[in-house]
Amino acid sequence: MQEQKQDTRDWSVAWKNPLVIFWVVILLTVLMVNFFMVSMAVVTNPGLVIDDFYERGKNHAAVLAERQQMDKLGWQLKVDMPELVEGKSGQITLQVLDKDNNAFDVDSATLYYYRPSDRNLDGSVALAKLEKQGHYASEFTLPLKGKWDFIIEVVQGDKKYSIGQSFMVKDPE
């Protein structure tokens, strides 16, 4: 007959129990990952804070009224955006149409570009009038790949009309 081995392990001390060790390791792993994520958020913070947030919040009603005014104008901005590549110059063209699809000239047309992760790269380009009525164009270069936000604004007298869109700038190949 075989003798059965007796279990001589002492489970009364918690740190010797494998189940306790397993849960402590899981807890420490979660805490380390959280600490890493918080430290990365603090270190890589893009600082997207609006300096005049209170003033912008106060004039929110004016922004909504301006948007309604733009809808009443019925202008259309047809934008031909090139394929955007980091460090490569591209030409943007713009056609301005009224609500009856007739091209017309405006006093100024401007392209504003914003880098959501770095406000130091923000800028603007004035679009030059072409020979054809209601057509504008300009060359511009974006220095980094990634997401960029664009706003095109046209001004005719005291009337403003603008559209916005986000684009991805590709890596040069």
PDB file of C-alpha atoms in Angstrom:
ATOM      1  CA  MET A   1       0.000   0.000   0.000  1.00  0.00           C
ATOM      2  CA  GLN A   2       1.170   3.475  -0.890  1.00  0.00           C
ATOM      3  CA  GLU A   3       1.460   6.116   1.671  1.00  0.00           C
ATOM      4  CA  GLN A   4      -0.239   9.388   0.933  1.00  0.00           C
ATOM      5  CA  LYS A   5       1.845  12.474   1.322  1.00  0.00           C
ATOM      6  CA  GLN A   6       0.512  14.945   3.770  1.00  0.00           C
ATOM      7  CA  ASP A   7       0.157  18.583   2.834  1.00  0.00           C
ATOM      8  CA  THR A   8       2.487  20.415   5.181  1.00  0.00           C
ATOM      9  CA  ARG A   9       2.085  23.864   3.664  1.00  0.00           C
ATOM     10  CA  ASP A  10       1.012  26.544   6.096  1.00  0.00           C
ATOM     11  CA  TRP A  11      -1.681  28.780   4.548  1.00  0.00           C
ATOM     12  CA  SER A  12      -2.186  30.850   7.699  1.00  0.00           C
ATOM     13  CA  VAL A  13       0.368  33.436   6.528  1.00  0.00           C
ATOM     14  CA  ALA A  14      -1.288  35.433   3.724  1.00  0.00           C
ATOM     15  CA  TRP A  15       1.907  36.210   1.815  1.00  0.00           C
ATOM     16  CA  LYS A  16       2.560  32.523   1.313  1.00  0.00           C
ATOM     17  CA  ASN A  17      -0.833  31.961  -0.309  1.00  0.00           C
ATOM     18  CA  PRO A  18      -0.534  31.980  -4.149  1.00  0.00           C
ATOM     19  CA  LEU A  19      -4.022  33.451  -4.555  1.00  0.00           C
ATOM     20  CA  VAL A  20      -3.120  36.470  -2.396  1.00  0.00           C
ATOM     21  CA  ILE A  21       0.152  36.933  -4.267  1.00  0.00           C
ATOM     22  CA  PHE A  22      -1.715  36.766  -7.602  1.00  0.00           C
ATOM     23  CA  TRP A  23      -4.201  39.492  -6.581  1.00  0.00           C
ATOM     24  CA  VAL A  24      -1.463  41.741  -5.173  1.00  0.00           C
ATOM     25  CA  VAL A  25       0.476  41.433  -8.432  1.00  0.00           C
ATOM     26  CA  ILE A  26      -2.672  42.312 -10.435  1.00  0.00           C
ATOM     27  CA  LEU A  27      -3.347  45.330  -8.195  1.00  0.00           C
ATOM     28  CA  LEU A  28       0.230  46.587  -8.476  1.00  0.00           C
ATOM     29  CA  THR A  29       0.150  46.160 -12.266  1.00  0.00           C
ATOM     30  CA  VAL A  30      -3.052  48.205 -12.547  1.00  0.00           C
ATOM     31  CA  LEU A  31      -1.648  50.935 -10.304  1.00  0.00           C
ATOM     32  CA  MET A  32       1.612  51.116 -12.285  1.00  0.00           C
ATOM     33  CA  VAL A  33      -0.252  51.355 -15.599  1.00  0.00           C
ATOM     34  CA  ASN A  34      -2.486  54.106 -14.198  1.00  0.00           C
ATOM     35  CA  PHE A  35       0.514  56.007 -12.858  1.00  0.00           C
ATOM     36  CA  PHE A  36       2.222  55.705 -16.254  1.00  0.00           C
ATOM     37  CA  MET A  37      -0.893  56.954 -18.102  1.00  0.00           C
ATOM     38  CA  VAL A  38      -1.324  59.936 -15.771  1.00  0.00           C
ATOM     39  CA  SER A  39       2.349  60.880 -16.022  1.00  0.00           C
ATOM     40  CA  MET A  40       2.207  60.652 -19.841  1.00  0.00           C
ATOM     41  CA  ALA A  41      -0.893  62.848 -19.904  1.00  0.00           C
ATOM     42  CA  VAL A  42       0.879  65.478 -17.808  1.00  0.00           C
ATOM     43  CA  VAL A  43       4.168  65.338 -19.718  1.00  0.00           C
ATOM     44  CA  THR A  44       2.683  65.330 -23.226  1.00  0.00           C
ATOM     45  CA  ASN A  45      -0.134  67.800 -22.532  1.00  0.00           C
ATOM     46  CA  PRO A  46      -0.571  69.889 -25.709  1.00  0.00           C
ATOM     47  CA  GLY A  47      -1.896  72.773 -23.626  1.00  0.00           C
ATOM     48  CA  LEU A  48      -4.996  73.319 -25.731  1.00  0.00           C
ATOM     49  CA  VAL A  49      -6.348  76.004 -23.466  1.00  0.00           C
ATOM     50  CA  ILE A  50      -8.068  79.050 -24.832  1.00  0.00           C
ATOM     51  CA  ASP A  51      -6.599  82.134 -23.211  1.00  0.00           C
ATOM     52  CA  ASP A  52      -9.829  84.120 -23.413  1.00  0.00           C
ATOM     53  CA  PHE A  53     -12.268  81.306 -22.590  1.00  0.00           C
ATOM     54  CA  TYR A  54     -14.527  83.554 -20.531  1.00  0.00           C
ATOM     55  CA  GLU A  55     -14.874  86.170 -23.289  1.00  0.00           C
ATOM     56  CA  ARG A  56     -15.527  83.478 -25.893  1.00  0.00           C
ATOM     57  CA  GLY A  57     -18.183  81.924 -23.680  1.00  0.00           C
ATOM     58  CA  LYS A  58     -19.869  85.283 -23.217  1.00  0.00           C
ATOM     59  CA  ASN A  59     -20.104  85.900 -26.959  1.00  0.00           C
ATOM     60  CA  HIS A  60     -21.506  82.437 -27.757  1.00  0.00           C
ATOM     61  CA  ALA A  61     -24.863  84.027 -28.593  1.00  0.00           C
ATOM     62  CA  ALA A  62     -23.099  86.292 -31.097  1.00  0.00           C
ATOM     63  CA  VAL A  63     -21.462  83.247 -32.699  1.00  0.00           C
ATOM     64  CA  LEU A  64     -24.857  81.555 -33.073  1.00  0.00           C
ATOM     65  CA  ALA A  65     -26.354  84.727 -34.572  1.00  0.00           C
ATOM     66  CA  GLU A  66     -23.460  84.934 -37.040  1.00  0.00           C
ATOM     67  CA  ARG A  67     -24.065  81.305 -38.042  1.00  0.00           C
ATOM     68  CA  GLN A  68     -27.760  82.066 -38.702  1.00  0.00           C
ATOM     69  CA  GLN A  69     -26.727  85.096 -40.770  1.00  0.00           C
ATOM     70  CA  MET A  70     -24.424  82.863 -42.840  1.00  0.00           C
ATOM     71  CA  ASP A  71     -27.328  80.475 -43.494  1.00  0.00           C
ATOM     72  CA  LYS A  72     -29.468  83.379 -44.728  1.00  0.00           C
ATOM     73  CA  LEU A  73     -26.755  84.499 -47.147  1.00  0.00           C
ATOM     74  CA  GLY A  74     -26.732  81.081 -48.794  1.00  0.00           C
ATOM     75  CA  TRP A  75     -23.200  81.462 -50.090  1.00  0.00           C
ATOM     76  CA  GLN A  76     -21.331  78.374 -51.205  1.00  0.00           C
ATOM     77  CA  LEU A  77     -17.591  77.863 -50.951  1.00  0.00           C
ATOM     78  CA  LYS A  78     -16.252  75.180 -53.261  1.00  0.00           C
ATOM     79  CA  VAL A  79     -12.769  74.217 -52.143  1.00  0.00           C
ATOM     80  CA  ASP A  80     -10.293  72.161 -54.136  1.00  0.00           C
ATOM     81  CA  MET A  81      -7.716  70.944 -51.609  1.00  0.00           C
ATOM     82  CA  PRO A  82      -4.614  69.152 -52.896  1.00  0.00           C
ATOM     83  CA  GLU A  83      -3.322  65.927 -51.396  1.00  0.00           C
ATOM     84  CA  LEU A  84      -1.519  67.243 -48.348  1.00  0.00           C
ATOM     85  CA  VAL A  85       1.993  65.884 -47.760  1.00  0.00           C
ATOM     86  CA  GLU A  86       4.364  66.928 -44.983  1.00  0.00           C
ATOM     87  CA  GLY A  87       6.776  69.639 -46.178  1.00  0.00           C
ATOM     88  CA  LYS A  88       5.396  69.638 -49.736  1.00  0.00           C
ATOM     89  CA  SER A  89       3.831  72.740 -51.234  1.00  0.00           C
ATOM     90  CA  GLY A  90       0.266  72.458 -52.479  1.00  0.00           C
ATOM     91  CA  GLN A  91      -2.209  74.829 -54.086  1.00  0.00           C
ATOM     92  CA  ILE A  92      -5.660  75.370 -52.661  1.00  0.00           C
ATOM     93  CA  THR A  93      -8.315  76.826 -54.934  1.00  0.00           C
ATOM     94  CA  LEU A  94     -11.613  78.345 -53.895  1.00  0.00           C
ATOM     95  CA  GLN A  95     -14.744  79.232 -55.832  1.00  0.00           C
ATOM     96  CA  VAL A  96     -17.302  81.555 -54.211  1.00  0.00           C
ATOM     97  CA  LEU A  97     -20.930  81.174 -55.317  1.00  0.00           C
ATOM     98  CA  ASP A  98     -24.101  82.931 -54.218  1.00  0.00           C
ATOM     99  CA  LYS A  99     -27.351  81.124 -53.412  1.00  0.00           C
ATOM    100  CA  ASP A 100     -28.252  81.092 -57.151  1.00  0.00           C
ATOM    101  CA  ASN A 101     -24.934  79.346 -58.040  1.00  0.00           C
ATOM    102  CA  ASN A 102     -23.471  82.483 -59.643  1.00  0.00           C
ATOM    103  CA  ALA A 103     -19.789  83.183 -59.007  1.00  0.00           C
ATOM    104  CA  PHE A 104     -19.013  86.540 -57.422  1.00  0.00           C
ATOM    105  CA  ASP A 105     -15.984  88.369 -56.048  1.00  0.00           C
ATOM    106  CA  VAL A 106     -15.375  89.038 -52.373  1.00  0.00           C
ATOM    107  CA  ASP A 107     -13.133  91.561 -50.635  1.00  0.00           C
ATOM    108  CA  SER A 108     -10.894  88.911 -49.088  1.00  0.00           C
ATOM    109  CA  ALA A 109     -10.518  85.163 -48.780  1.00  0.00           C
ATOM    110  CA  THR A 110      -8.307  83.613 -46.096  1.00  0.00           C
ATOM    111  CA  LEU A 111      -7.308  80.072 -45.169  1.00  0.00           C
ATOM    112  CA  TYR A 112      -6.645  79.565 -41.458  1.00  0.00           C
ATOM    113  CA  TYR A 113      -4.918  76.343 -40.434  1.00  0.00           C
ATOM    114  CA  TYR A 114      -4.655  74.973 -36.918  1.00  0.00           C
ATOM    115  CA  ARG A 115      -2.614  72.145 -35.452  1.00  0.00           C
ATOM    116  CA  PRO A 116      -4.725  70.765 -32.563  1.00  0.00           C
ATOM    117  CA  SER A 117      -1.650  69.472 -30.739  1.00  0.00           C
ATOM    118  CA  ASP A 118       0.592  72.560 -31.085  1.00  0.00           C
ATOM    119  CA  ARG A 119      -0.703  76.106 -31.309  1.00  0.00           C
ATOM    120  CA  ASN A 120       2.752  77.368 -32.364  1.00  0.00           C
ATOM    121  CA  LEU A 121       2.191  75.859 -35.825  1.00  0.00           C
ATOM    122  CA  ASP A 122      -1.114  77.700 -36.426  1.00  0.00           C
ATOM    123  CA  GLY A 123      -1.202  80.212 -39.258  1.00  0.00           C
ATOM    124  CA  SER A 124      -3.103  81.741 -42.121  1.00  0.00           C
ATOM    125  CA  VAL A 125      -2.720  82.286 -45.844  1.00  0.00           C
ATOM    126  CA  ALA A 126      -4.467  84.980 -47.884  1.00  0.00           C
ATOM    127  CA  LEU A 127      -5.981  83.572 -51.066  1.00  0.00           C
ATOM    128  CA  ALA A 128      -5.178  85.648 -54.163  1.00  0.00           C
ATOM    129  CA  LYS A 129      -7.896  86.523 -56.665  1.00  0.00           C
ATOM    130  CA  LEU A 130      -7.590  84.769 -60.021  1.00  0.00           C
ATOM    131  CA  GLU A 131      -8.668  86.180 -63.382  1.00  0.00           C
ATOM    132  CA  LYS A 132     -11.930  84.230 -63.377  1.00  0.00           C
ATOM    133  CA  GLN A 133     -14.683  85.827 -61.313  1.00  0.00           C
ATOM    134  CA  GLY A 134     -15.148  84.307 -57.845  1.00  0.00           C
ATOM    135  CA  HIS A 135     -11.989  82.178 -58.032  1.00  0.00           C
ATOM    136  CA  TYR A 136      -9.136  82.401 -55.535  1.00  0.00           C
ATOM    137  CA  ALA A 137      -5.965  80.369 -54.963  1.00  0.00           C
ATOM    138  CA  SER A 138      -2.824  80.178 -52.890  1.00  0.00           C
ATOM    139  CA  GLU A 139       0.203  77.962 -52.308  1.00  0.00           C
ATOM    140  CA  PHE A 140       0.926  76.738 -48.795  1.00  0.00           C
ATOM    141  CA  THR A 141       3.075  74.160 -47.017  1.00  0.00           C
ATOM    142  CA  LEU A 142       2.401  72.341 -43.772  1.00  0.00           C
ATOM    143  CA  PRO A 143       5.506  71.321 -41.806  1.00  0.00           C
ATOM    144  CA  LEU A 144       4.239  68.213 -40.000  1.00  0.00           C
ATOM    145  CA  LYS A 145       2.175  65.141 -40.778  1.00  0.00           C
ATOM    146  CA  GLY A 146      -1.000  64.427 -38.817  1.00  0.00           C
ATOM    147  CA  LYS A 147      -4.337  66.096 -38.215  1.00  0.00           C
ATOM    148  CA  TRP A 148      -4.877  69.746 -39.132  1.00  0.00           C
ATOM    149  CA  ASP A 149      -8.042  71.852 -38.906  1.00  0.00           C
ATOM    150  CA  PHE A 150      -8.831  74.367 -41.644  1.00  0.00           C
ATOM    151  CA  ILE A 151     -11.193  77.324 -41.755  1.00  0.00           C
ATOM    152  CA  ILE A 152     -11.766  79.243 -44.959  1.00  0.00           C
ATOM    153  CA  GLU A 153     -13.284  82.664 -44.433  1.00  0.00           C
ATOM    154  CA  VAL A 154     -14.504  85.087 -47.089  1.00  0.00           C
ATOM    155  CA  VAL A 155     -15.426  88.695 -46.362  1.00  0.00           C
ATOM    156  CA  GLN A 156     -17.632  90.919 -48.505  1.00  0.00           C
ATOM    157  CA  GLY A 157     -18.174  94.318 -46.898  1.00  0.00           C
ATOM    158  CA  ASP A 158     -19.496  93.631 -43.407  1.00  0.00           C
ATOM    159  CA  LYS A 159     -20.604  90.089 -44.291  1.00  0.00           C
ATOM    160  CA  LYS A 160     -18.480  87.082 -43.375  1.00  0.00           C
ATOM    161  CA  TYR A 161     -18.894  83.486 -44.434  1.00  0.00           C
ATOM    162  CA  SER A 162     -16.707  80.605 -43.300  1.00  0.00           C
ATOM    163  CA  ILE A 163     -16.469  76.836 -43.458  1.00  0.00           C
ATOM    164  CA  GLY A 164     -14.243  74.454 -41.549  1.00  0.00           C
ATOM    165  CA  GLN A 165     -12.924  70.958 -42.002  1.00  0.00           C
ATOM    166  CA  SER A 166     -10.185  68.658 -40.709  1.00  0.00           C
ATOM    167  CA  PHE A 167      -7.555  67.081 -42.932  1.00  0.00           C
ATOM    168  CA  MET A 168      -4.786  64.554 -42.478  1.00  0.00           C
ATOM    169  CA  VAL A 169      -1.329  65.469 -43.760  1.00  0.00           C
ATOM    170  CA  LYS A 170       0.519  62.418 -45.047  1.00  0.00           C
ATOM    171  CA  ASP A 171       4.093  61.305 -44.555  1.00  0.00           C
ATOM    172  CA  PRO A 172       6.394  62.086 -47.524  1.00  0.00           C
ATOM    173  CA  GLU A 173       7.186  58.905 -49.407  1.00  0.00           C
TER     174      GLU A 173
END
